[in-house]
Amino acid sequence: MRAVCWFGTKDIRVEDVPEPRIVNPRDAIVQVTATAICGSDLHLVNGYIPTMQAGDIMGHEFMGEIVEVGSRVTRVKVGDRVVVPFTIACGKCEHCTDGRTSLCENTNPNAWMAEKLFGHSGSGLFGYSHMTGGYAGGQAEYVRVPHADIGCCKVPDSLSDEQVLFLSDIFPTGYMAAENAQIKQGDVVAVWGCGPVGQFVIKSAFMLGAEKVIAIDRLPARLALAARSGAVTVNYEEHVLQDALLSLTDGRGPDSCIDAVGLEAHGHGAAFAYDKVKQQLRMETDRPYALRQAIIYCKGGGTVSIPGVYGGFLDKMPFGALMNKGLTIKTGQTDMHRYMEPLLQRIEAGDIDPSFIITHRGSLDDAPQLYKTFMSKHEGCVKCVMKPGASLKHADGEPAIM
């Protein structure tokens, strides 16, 4: 089969690899009909997530049709159309039964690696290093899905792949981030980053009762998309951000601040230069430029929600602001299984059509070019979707490679 594989920093190739097979009676094999490139994948491409190995299959946002099931799979069957969450859960451990499936105790066979860095391991993840289990990812023609009865969310034929694909990660991730922000009716919420997760944070914040959402970015296409969702936009390269936030909140600051950027934040000035140099020299693992701002600019007693991925150790954190303002920090990998069914119902009801995020489409063989386009953010790129056999196109149907 064809699959998108990691061979080193900035070395993504499409290779012929063996098809997956059932190795546990609770497994299913899914034939992929749609898969996406996530901003988190760029951290792998740029070499900031350890324990990747040459030939690892990329991707954790995917869906498709079940073509084979193990003998102990009972809830789903061959022919079912399913979306698969990026976190892998057993459904039976203490964390799973509490709804914290991203912390599953049984699905990371390499938990000892994560324990060395984090103290405890979270769940296994598709296509995201051997520290999270070494599972083959979904940017491939077929995928083995462990614990298929727990990990396969059936979707109706009345909805297209593009409407439901993002239930695999970024829609629930954005929604959980907004929920973690503890939004009350009438709140003002500031969102750092208008990439795919940020766009779903904006939509979700309004769903949860925010009166105003302030979207912060530097890229015109992303700011324009945020504005179409009703956000007030701020280009941080054109405004003094703190002044803009105070002006938009009557001098109080946002009730909640959401960092939808993570470990490769962009910025300007001495603080950004400091982070970039130290990260390149591996003297710090992450660039927390946006996170620092979220903590400093949040109003007293507010909440800082962090869906952006962080992998290690951060410098120059304003912990004094966090403590003295009495802020609440809420973060974590997404507890996918808690959100998929309720958000599917939102899609079915017409509350949201997640396909609004897609700007580029292609096949698996287009992956190297799509990764470059997504990385550079050229051509107004916000989100790339790959379908086996498709040719690379913009959302408007025009070829994206001239």
PDB file of C-alpha atoms in Angstrom, residues 9-127:
ATOM      1  CA  THR A   9      13.737  16.331   9.805  1.00  0.00           C
ATOM      2  CA  LYS A  10      11.977  17.875   6.780  1.00  0.00           C
ATOM      3  CA  ASP A  11      12.175  14.524   4.953  1.00  0.00           C
ATOM      4  CA  ILE A  12       8.670  13.257   4.157  1.00  0.00           C
ATOM      5  CA  ARG A  13       8.276  10.577   1.477  1.00  0.00           C
ATOM      6  CA  VAL A  14       5.455   8.509   0.015  1.00  0.00           C
ATOM      7  CA  GLU A  15       6.455   4.857   0.036  1.00  0.00           C
ATOM      8  CA  ASP A  16       5.125   1.377  -0.715  1.00  0.00           C
ATOM      9  CA  VAL A  17       4.814  -0.384   2.635  1.00  0.00           C
ATOM     10  CA  PRO A  18       3.220  -3.662   3.819  1.00  0.00           C
ATOM     11  CA  GLU A  19      -0.514  -3.543   4.494  1.00  0.00           C
ATOM     12  CA  PRO A  20      -1.507  -3.782   8.167  1.00  0.00           C
ATOM     13  CA  ARG A  21      -3.006  -6.975   9.538  1.00  0.00           C
ATOM     14  CA  ILE A  22      -5.070  -8.011  12.537  1.00  0.00           C
ATOM     15  CA  VAL A  23      -2.718  -8.713  15.453  1.00  0.00           C
ATOM     16  CA  ASN A  24      -5.266  -8.673  18.295  1.00  0.00           C
ATOM     17  CA  PRO A  25      -8.857  -9.981  18.240  1.00  0.00           C
ATOM     18  CA  ARG A  26     -10.084  -6.473  19.180  1.00  0.00           C
ATOM     19  CA  ASP A  27      -8.466  -4.888  16.091  1.00  0.00           C
ATOM     20  CA  ALA A  28     -10.099  -3.631  12.909  1.00  0.00           C
ATOM     21  CA  ILE A  29      -8.558  -2.708   9.573  1.00  0.00           C
ATOM     22  CA  VAL A  30      -9.855   0.536   8.074  1.00  0.00           C
ATOM     23  CA  GLN A  31      -9.493   1.462   4.413  1.00  0.00           C
ATOM     24  CA  VAL A  32      -8.797   5.198   4.508  1.00  0.00           C
ATOM     25  CA  THR A  33     -11.082   7.414   2.446  1.00  0.00           C
ATOM     26  CA  ALA A  34      -9.859  10.769   3.810  1.00  0.00           C
ATOM     27  CA  THR A  35      -6.943  11.902   5.934  1.00  0.00           C
ATOM     28  CA  ALA A  36      -5.552  15.312   6.877  1.00  0.00           C
ATOM     29  CA  ILE A  37      -2.302  17.041   7.768  1.00  0.00           C
ATOM     30  CA  CYS A  38      -2.401  18.470  11.287  1.00  0.00           C
ATOM     31  CA  GLY A  39      -0.356  21.320  12.681  1.00  0.00           C
ATOM     32  CA  SER A  40       0.987  18.817  15.202  1.00  0.00           C
ATOM     33  CA  ASP A  41       2.479  16.830  12.307  1.00  0.00           C
ATOM     34  CA  LEU A  42       4.722  19.804  11.588  1.00  0.00           C
ATOM     35  CA  HIS A  43       6.386  19.358  14.977  1.00  0.00           C
ATOM     36  CA  LEU A  44       7.452  15.896  13.742  1.00  0.00           C
ATOM     37  CA  VAL A  45       8.629  17.265  10.402  1.00  0.00           C
ATOM     38  CA  ASN A  46      10.678  19.948  12.148  1.00  0.00           C
ATOM     39  CA  GLY A  47      12.289  17.456  14.513  1.00  0.00           C
ATOM     40  CA  TYR A  48      10.882  18.687  17.814  1.00  0.00           C
ATOM     41  CA  ILE A  49       9.217  15.432  18.908  1.00  0.00           C
ATOM     42  CA  PRO A  50      11.718  12.728  19.924  1.00  0.00           C
ATOM     43  CA  THR A  51      11.652   8.956  19.280  1.00  0.00           C
ATOM     44  CA  MET A  52      10.600   9.083  15.631  1.00  0.00           C
ATOM     45  CA  GLN A  53      12.184   6.363  13.474  1.00  0.00           C
ATOM     46  CA  ALA A  54      12.892   6.344   9.741  1.00  0.00           C
ATOM     47  CA  GLY A  55       9.938   4.858   7.888  1.00  0.00           C
ATOM     48  CA  ASP A  56       7.299   5.685  10.517  1.00  0.00           C
ATOM     49  CA  ILE A  57       3.876   6.255   8.928  1.00  0.00           C
ATOM     50  CA  MET A  58       2.519   9.741   9.595  1.00  0.00           C
ATOM     51  CA  GLY A  59      -0.957  11.023  10.354  1.00  0.00           C
ATOM     52  CA  HIS A  60      -3.552  10.962  13.112  1.00  0.00           C
ATOM     53  CA  GLU A  61      -6.611  12.562  11.442  1.00  0.00           C
ATOM     54  CA  PHE A  62      -8.328   9.943   9.302  1.00  0.00           C
ATOM     55  CA  MET A  63     -11.529   8.079   8.517  1.00  0.00           C
ATOM     56  CA  GLY A  64     -12.677   5.325   6.214  1.00  0.00           C
ATOM     57  CA  GLU A  65     -14.510   2.028   5.844  1.00  0.00           C
ATOM     58  CA  ILE A  66     -13.937  -1.066   7.946  1.00  0.00           C
ATOM     59  CA  VAL A  67     -12.731  -3.932   5.738  1.00  0.00           C
ATOM     60  CA  GLU A  68     -11.755  -6.493   8.392  1.00  0.00           C
ATOM     61  CA  VAL A  69     -12.441  -7.058  12.089  1.00  0.00           C
ATOM     62  CA  GLY A  70     -10.963  -9.280  14.770  1.00  0.00           C
ATOM     63  CA  SER A  71     -12.931 -12.089  16.377  1.00  0.00           C
ATOM     64  CA  ARG A  72     -13.756 -10.077  19.539  1.00  0.00           C
ATOM     65  CA  VAL A  73     -15.011  -6.925  17.801  1.00  0.00           C
ATOM     66  CA  THR A  74     -18.774  -6.673  18.341  1.00  0.00           C
ATOM     67  CA  ARG A  75     -19.917  -3.043  18.040  1.00  0.00           C
ATOM     68  CA  VAL A  76     -18.666  -2.307  14.513  1.00  0.00           C
ATOM     69  CA  LYS A  77     -18.559  -4.509  11.442  1.00  0.00           C
ATOM     70  CA  VAL A  78     -17.156  -4.775   7.945  1.00  0.00           C
ATOM     71  CA  GLY A  79     -18.682  -2.082   5.741  1.00  0.00           C
ATOM     72  CA  ASP A  80     -19.206   0.465   8.519  1.00  0.00           C
ATOM     73  CA  ARG A  81     -18.093   3.993   7.736  1.00  0.00           C
ATOM     74  CA  VAL A  82     -16.108   5.332  10.672  1.00  0.00           C
ATOM     75  CA  VAL A  83     -14.042   8.230  11.974  1.00  0.00           C
ATOM     76  CA  VAL A  84     -11.114   7.208  14.171  1.00  0.00           C
ATOM     77  CA  PRO A  85      -9.926   9.467  17.039  1.00  0.00           C
ATOM     78  CA  PHE A  86      -6.223  10.233  17.251  1.00  0.00           C
ATOM     79  CA  THR A  87      -6.041   8.980  20.853  1.00  0.00           C
ATOM     80  CA  ILE A  88      -6.228   5.222  21.422  1.00  0.00           C
ATOM     81  CA  ALA A  89      -8.309   4.120  24.424  1.00  0.00           C
ATOM     82  CA  CYS A  90      -9.061   0.769  26.038  1.00  0.00           C
ATOM     83  CA  GLY A  91     -12.387   1.921  27.487  1.00  0.00           C
ATOM     84  CA  LYS A  92     -11.884   0.004  30.747  1.00  0.00           C
ATOM     85  CA  CYS A  93      -9.118   1.588  32.831  1.00  0.00           C
ATOM     86  CA  GLU A  94      -9.777   4.174  35.564  1.00  0.00           C
ATOM     87  CA  HIS A  95      -9.110   7.135  33.274  1.00  0.00           C
ATOM     88  CA  CYS A  96     -11.260   5.781  30.437  1.00  0.00           C
ATOM     89  CA  THR A  97     -14.216   5.100  32.726  1.00  0.00           C
ATOM     90  CA  ASP A  98     -13.860   8.683  34.046  1.00  0.00           C
ATOM     91  CA  GLY A  99     -14.020  10.025  30.489  1.00  0.00           C
ATOM     92  CA  ARG A 100     -10.313  11.008  30.434  1.00  0.00           C
ATOM     93  CA  THR A 101      -9.480   8.724  27.515  1.00  0.00           C
ATOM     94  CA  SER A 102      -6.388  10.719  26.514  1.00  0.00           C
ATOM     95  CA  LEU A 103      -4.829   9.382  29.731  1.00  0.00           C
ATOM     96  CA  CYS A 104      -5.636   5.706  29.027  1.00  0.00           C
ATOM     97  CA  GLU A 105      -3.325   3.468  31.055  1.00  0.00           C
ATOM     98  CA  ASN A 106      -3.300   0.493  28.690  1.00  0.00           C
ATOM     99  CA  THR A 107      -2.677   1.633  25.117  1.00  0.00           C
ATOM    100  CA  ASN A 108       0.903   2.920  25.145  1.00  0.00           C
ATOM    101  CA  PRO A 109       3.252  -0.080  24.976  1.00  0.00           C
ATOM    102  CA  ASN A 110       6.186   2.334  25.312  1.00  0.00           C
ATOM    103  CA  ALA A 111       4.874   4.086  28.410  1.00  0.00           C
ATOM    104  CA  TRP A 112       8.331   3.920  29.994  1.00  0.00           C
ATOM    105  CA  MET A 113       9.584   6.453  27.424  1.00  0.00           C
ATOM    106  CA  ALA A 114       6.888   9.004  28.279  1.00  0.00           C
ATOM    107  CA  GLU A 115       7.363   8.384  31.991  1.00  0.00           C
ATOM    108  CA  LYS A 116      11.003   9.462  31.760  1.00  0.00           C
ATOM    109  CA  LEU A 117       9.942  12.828  30.324  1.00  0.00           C
ATOM    110  CA  PHE A 118       6.528  13.449  31.883  1.00  0.00           C
ATOM    111  CA  GLY A 119       6.425  11.285  35.002  1.00  0.00           C
ATOM    112  CA  HIS A 120       3.387   9.377  33.708  1.00  0.00           C
ATOM    113  CA  SER A 121       2.281   8.329  30.247  1.00  0.00           C
ATOM    114  CA  GLY A 122      -0.865   9.272  28.396  1.00  0.00           C
ATOM    115  CA  SER A 123      -2.647   7.102  25.872  1.00  0.00           C
ATOM    116  CA  GLY A 124      -1.178   5.732  22.696  1.00  0.00           C
ATOM    117  CA  LEU A 125      -1.498   8.009  19.659  1.00  0.00           C
ATOM    118  CA  PHE A 126      -1.658   7.227  15.970  1.00  0.00           C
ATOM    119  CA  GLY A 127       1.371   8.266  13.933  1.00  0.00           C
TER     120      GLY A 127
END
